[in-house]
Coordinates of C-alpha atoms in Angstrom, one line a residue:
M1310 CA 16.7 12.2 -3.5
K1311 CA 16.6 8.4 -2.8
I1312 CA 13.7 6.3 -1.8
S1313 CA 15.7 5.1 1.2
D1314 CA 15.2 8.7 2.5
F1315 CA 11.6 7.7 3.1
R1316 CA 12.1 4.3 4.5
V1317 CA 11.7 3.5 8.2
K1318 CA 14.8 1.6 9.2
E1319 CA 14.3 -1.6 11.0
G1320 CA 14.9 -1.2 14.8
E1321 CA 15.2 2.6 14.5
K1322 CA 13.7 4.8 17.1
F1323 CA 11.5 6.4 14.5
K1324 CA 9.6 9.7 15.3
L1325 CA 6.8 10.5 12.9
S1326 CA 6.9 14.2 13.9
D1327 CA 10.4 14.4 12.5
I1328 CA 9.0 13.9 9.0
K1329 CA 7.9 17.2 7.4
T1330 CA 4.6 16.7 5.7
D1331 CA 5.3 19.6 3.2
F1332 CA 8.7 18.3 2.1
T1333 CA 9.2 18.1 -1.7
G1334 CA 13.0 17.9 -1.9
D1335 CA 14.4 19.5 -5.0
I1336 CA 11.0 19.5 -6.9
D1337 CA 9.3 22.9 -6.7
N1338 CA 6.0 22.3 -8.3
K1339 CA 3.5 20.0 -9.9
E1340 CA 4.8 20.5 -13.4
Q1341 CA 8.3 19.4 -12.4
A1342 CA 6.9 16.2 -10.8
E1343 CA 4.7 15.2 -13.7
V1344 CA 7.4 14.4 -16.2
P1345 CA 9.4 11.9 -14.0
T1346 CA 6.1 10.4 -12.7
R1347 CA 5.0 9.8 -16.2
E1348 CA 8.3 8.3 -17.2
N1349 CA 8.1 6.0 -14.1
I1350 CA 4.6 4.8 -15.1
E1351 CA 5.9 3.9 -18.5
K1352 CA 8.7 1.9 -17.1
L1353 CA 6.3 0.3 -14.6
A1354 CA 4.0 -0.8 -17.4
G1355 CA 6.9 -2.7 -19.0
L1356 CA 7.9 -4.3 -15.8
Q1357 CA 4.4 -5.3 -15.0
D1358 CA 4.1 -7.0 -18.4
K1359 CA 7.1 -9.1 -17.5
L1360 CA 5.8 -9.8 -14.0
Y1361 CA 2.5 -11.0 -15.5
A1362 CA 4.1 -13.1 -18.2
Q1363 CA 6.6 -14.7 -15.9
G1364 CA 4.0 -15.6 -13.2
K1365 CA 6.8 -16.0 -10.6
Y1366 CA 6.4 -13.1 -8.1
G1367 CA 3.4 -11.4 -6.7
I1368 CA 3.4 -7.8 -5.3
L1369 CA 1.2 -6.6 -2.4
I1370 CA 1.1 -2.8 -1.7
N1371 CA -0.4 -1.7 1.6
I1372 CA -1.5 1.9 1.6
Q1373 CA -2.3 3.6 4.9
A1374 CA -3.1 7.2 5.7
M1375 CA -5.3 9.6 7.7
D1376 CA -8.5 10.6 5.9
T1377 CA -8.1 12.9 2.9
A1378 CA -4.4 12.0 2.5
G1379 CA -4.8 10.9 -1.1
K1380 CA -4.9 7.1 -1.1
D1381 CA -7.5 7.0 -4.0
G1382 CA -5.6 9.6 -6.0
V1383 CA -2.3 7.8 -5.7
I1384 CA -3.8 4.6 -6.9
K1385 CA -5.7 6.3 -9.7
H1386 CA -2.8 8.4 -11.1
V1387 CA 0.0 5.8 -10.8
M1388 CA -1.7 2.5 -11.4
T1389 CA -4.0 3.7 -14.2
G1390 CA -1.1 3.5 -16.6
L1391 CA -0.7 -0.3 -15.9
N1392 CA -2.6 -3.2 -17.4
P1393 CA -5.8 -3.6 -15.3
Q1394 CA -5.7 -7.4 -16.2
G1395 CA -2.7 -7.7 -13.9
T1396 CA -3.7 -5.4 -11.0
Q1397 CA -6.4 -5.6 -8.3
V1398 CA -7.5 -3.2 -5.6
H1399 CA -9.3 -4.0 -2.4
S1400 CA -10.6 -1.5 0.1
F1401 CA -11.0 -2.7 3.7
K1402 CA -14.2 -1.4 5.3
E1403 CA -15.8 -2.3 8.6
P1404 CA -15.5 -6.1 9.0
S1405 CA -18.6 -8.1 8.2
V1406 CA -20.2 -10.6 10.5
E1407 CA -18.6 -13.4 8.6
E1408 CA -15.2 -11.8 8.8
L1409 CA -15.6 -11.2 12.6
N1410 CA -16.1 -15.0 12.9
H1411 CA -12.6 -15.6 11.7
D1412 CA -9.1 -14.4 12.8
Y1413 CA -8.3 -10.8 11.8
L1414 CA -5.9 -11.8 9.0
W1415 CA -8.5 -14.0 7.3
R1416 CA -10.1 -11.4 5.2
A1417 CA -6.7 -10.1 4.0
V1418 CA -5.6 -13.6 3.0
N1419 CA -8.8 -13.9 0.9
H1420 CA -7.7 -10.9 -1.2
L1421 CA -4.0 -11.5 -1.6
P1422 CA -2.7 -11.1 -5.2
G1423 CA -1.7 -14.2 -7.2
R1424 CA 1.7 -14.7 -8.8
G1425 CA 2.1 -12.3 -11.7
Y1426 CA -0.3 -9.8 -10.1
I1427 CA 0.0 -6.5 -8.3
G1428 CA -2.5 -6.2 -5.5
I1429 CA -3.2 -3.0 -3.6
F1430 CA -4.9 -2.8 -0.2
N1431 CA -6.5 0.6 0.3
R1432 CA -6.2 0.4 4.0
S1433 CA -5.2 -3.0 5.2
Y1434 CA -4.9 -5.5 8.0
Y1435 CA -2.9 -2.7 9.7
E1436 CA -6.3 -1.2 10.7
E1437 CA -6.3 -4.0 13.3
V1438 CA -3.6 -2.1 15.3
L1439 CA -5.0 1.3 14.4
V1440 CA -8.7 1.9 14.4
V1441 CA -9.4 -1.2 16.5
R1442 CA -6.9 0.1 19.1
V1443 CA -7.9 3.8 19.0
H1444 CA -11.6 3.0 19.4
N1445 CA -11.2 0.0 21.6
L1446 CA -13.0 -2.3 19.2
I1447 CA -11.1 -5.4 20.2
Q1448 CA -14.2 -6.7 22.1
N1449 CA -16.1 -6.9 18.9
E1450 CA -13.8 -9.5 17.5
K1451 CA -15.1 -12.4 19.6
I1452 CA -11.6 -13.2 20.9
P1453 CA -11.6 -15.3 24.1
S1454 CA -11.4 -12.8 27.0
E1455 CA -8.3 -14.4 28.5
L1456 CA -6.4 -13.5 25.3
I1457 CA -7.2 -9.9 25.5
N1458 CA -4.5 -8.3 27.7
E1459 CA -2.0 -5.5 27.6
D1460 CA 0.3 -7.5 25.3
I1461 CA -2.2 -8.0 22.6
W1462 CA -0.8 -5.2 20.3
K1463 CA 2.7 -6.5 20.7
K1464 CA 1.5 -9.9 19.7
R1465 CA -0.3 -8.5 16.7
Y1466 CA 2.9 -6.8 15.5
R1467 CA 4.7 -10.1 15.8
Q1468 CA 1.9 -11.9 14.0
I1469 CA 1.9 -9.4 11.2
N1470 CA 5.7 -9.5 10.8
D1471 CA 5.5 -13.3 10.7
F1472 CA 2.8 -13.1 8.1
E1473 CA 4.7 -10.7 5.8
E1474 CA 7.9 -12.8 6.2
Y1475 CA 5.9 -15.9 5.2
L1476 CA 4.7 -14.0 2.1
N1477 CA 8.2 -12.9 1.2
E1478 CA 9.6 -16.4 1.6
N1479 CA 7.0 -17.6 -0.9
G1480 CA 7.8 -15.0 -3.6
F1481 CA 5.3 -12.3 -2.7
I1482 CA 6.8 -8.8 -2.2
V1483 CA 5.2 -6.6 0.4
I1484 CA 5.5 -2.8 0.0
K1485 CA 4.0 -0.6 2.7
I1486 CA 3.2 3.1 2.1
F1487 CA 2.0 5.8 4.5
L1488 CA 0.8 9.1 3.1
H1489 CA 1.7 11.6 5.7
I1490 CA -0.2 14.8 5.9
S1491 CA -0.5 17.5 8.5
K1492 CA -3.7 18.2 10.5
E1493 CA -4.0 21.6 8.9
E1494 CA -3.7 20.2 5.4
Q1495 CA -6.5 17.7 6.3
R1496 CA -8.6 20.6 7.5
Q1497 CA -8.1 22.5 4.2
R1498 CA -9.0 19.4 2.2
L1499 CA -12.2 18.8 4.2
L1500 CA -13.2 22.4 3.7
S1501 CA -12.6 22.0 0.0
R1502 CA -15.0 19.0 0.0
I1503 CA -17.6 21.2 1.5
D1504 CA -17.1 24.2 -0.7
D1505 CA -16.7 22.4 -4.0
K1506 CA -20.1 20.9 -5.1
T1507 CA -18.3 18.3 -7.2
K1508 CA -16.6 17.0 -4.0
N1509 CA -19.5 17.1 -1.7
W1510 CA -20.1 13.4 -2.1
K1511 CA -16.6 12.8 -0.7
F1512 CA -17.4 14.5 2.6
S1513 CA -18.2 12.4 5.6
A1514 CA -19.2 13.5 9.1
A1515 CA -17.1 10.6 10.3
D1516 CA -14.0 12.4 9.1
I1517 CA -14.7 15.2 11.5
K1518 CA -15.2 12.8 14.3
E1519 CA -12.0 11.0 13.6
R1520 CA -10.1 14.3 13.8
E1521 CA -10.7 14.3 17.5
F1522 CA -8.5 11.2 17.7
W1523 CA -5.7 12.7 15.6
N1524 CA -3.0 12.5 18.2
H1525 CA -3.9 9.0 19.3
Y1526 CA -3.6 7.9 15.6
Q1527 CA -0.3 9.5 15.2
K1528 CA 1.0 7.7 18.3
C1529 CA -0.3 4.4 17.1
Y1530 CA 1.2 4.9 13.6
Q1531 CA 4.6 5.8 15.1
E1532 CA 4.6 2.6 17.2
L1533 CA 3.5 0.3 14.4
F1534 CA 6.2 1.8 12.1
R1535 CA 8.8 1.0 14.7
E1536 CA 7.5 -2.5 15.3
T1537 CA 6.7 -3.6 11.8
S1538 CA 9.1 -2.0 9.4
T1539 CA 11.4 -4.9 8.5
K1540 CA 14.1 -5.7 6.0
N1541 CA 11.8 -7.6 3.7
A1542 CA 8.7 -5.6 4.3
P1543 CA 9.7 -1.9 5.0
W1544 CA 7.4 1.0 5.6
Y1545 CA 7.8 4.2 3.5
V1546 CA 6.5 7.4 5.0
I1547 CA 5.8 9.9 2.1
P1548 CA 5.3 13.6 2.8
S1549 CA 1.9 14.2 1.2
D1550 CA 0.7 17.8 1.8
S1551 CA 1.5 18.1 -2.0
K1552 CA -0.4 15.4 -3.8
W1553 CA 1.9 15.6 -6.9
F1554 CA 4.9 14.8 -4.7
S1555 CA 3.4 11.8 -3.0
R1556 CA 2.4 10.4 -6.4
Y1557 CA 5.9 10.9 -7.7
V1558 CA 7.6 9.2 -4.7
F1559 CA 5.1 6.4 -4.8
S1560 CA 5.9 5.7 -8.4
E1561 CA 9.6 5.8 -7.5
I1562 CA 9.2 3.3 -4.7
L1563 CA 7.2 0.9 -6.8
L1564 CA 9.6 1.2 -9.7
K1565 CA 12.7 0.6 -7.6
S1566 CA 11.1 -2.4 -5.9
M1567 CA 10.2 -4.0 -9.2
E1568 CA 13.6 -3.3 -10.7
N1569 CA 15.1 -5.3 -7.9
L1570 CA 13.2 -8.4 -9.0
D1571 CA 14.5 -10.9 -11.5
L1572 CA 11.7 -10.1 -14.1
E1573 CA 12.1 -11.6 -17.5
Y1574 CA 9.8 -12.9 -20.2
P1575 CA 9.7 -16.7 -20.2
N1576 CA 12.3 -18.3 -22.4
L1577 CA 11.1 -21.2 -24.6
N1578 CA 13.3 -24.3 -25.0
S1579 CA 14.4 -25.6 -28.4
E1580 CA 11.5 -28.0 -28.7
Q1581 CA 9.0 -25.2 -27.9
Q1582 CA 10.7 -22.9 -30.4
M1583 CA 10.4 -25.7 -33.0
Q1584 CA 6.7 -26.1 -32.3
L1585 CA 6.2 -22.4 -32.9
Q1586 CA 7.8 -22.6 -36.3
I1587 CA 5.4 -25.5 -37.1
Y1588 CA 2.4 -23.4 -36.0
K1589 CA 3.7 -20.5 -38.0
Q1590 CA 4.0 -22.5 -41.1
H1591 CA 0.5 -23.9 -40.6
L1592 CA -0.9 -20.4 -40.4
L1593 CA 1.1 -19.2 -43.5
D1594 CA -0.2 -22.2 -45.4
E1595 CA -3.8 -21.0 -44.9
E1596 CA -3.2 -18.0 -47.2

């Protein structure tokens, strides 16, 4: 199994329905997935240390999914093993009044990771071609009426592609993940939130309402994958009916993406090395 199996190829006539949400490849159960996932996290910790020390690249991970697909769980189980000093997570909620007074990418720019950091967007600026489109919220964004036409979504795809290419050309790697679950699996997870008292707090009536728009969301996701999966900022669609499988594949994608970078600890020149020896001798003389 290769991570390229989950990548949406640029220019491909991708069909979301062709991806089986219960696919787990040659991994049969949770126990089989835990070992390679744990090994990946250990390797990621080492690479993250180099990323932070080098301060050369930044990594942005966009995670999108239907409700209950496991975004929080993926972040918790995979990223917990990394140094929190070099990671940051931002969840995008309904835009504030201040955010609506700016262009739709403004709030995303404000939360981009710096060099040496891994930033995770739990949902992202892609909501602007998803929930905004599904619920016709474009009128709330104070855009001049003459700019709101049938081409607005195509224009946003182009704008997003340009934005991500700009990030890439400045040393920021964009990784885009979609956790793909079936409607039936979502139903079972919602029922679990109702039946399990420890999960009641997770349940939201809005999740039930959003299920009515399931097909519309699937159509919008399929289109945005086709339009915004590019060479330098590809989309990965991960079958996620089994949470343990999605966590394993997510760790694989992040690991391979970081291994492709030129990550090394900074090398000191001869003068700096000499200064270190002077400082070392100074410390030893204190004894």
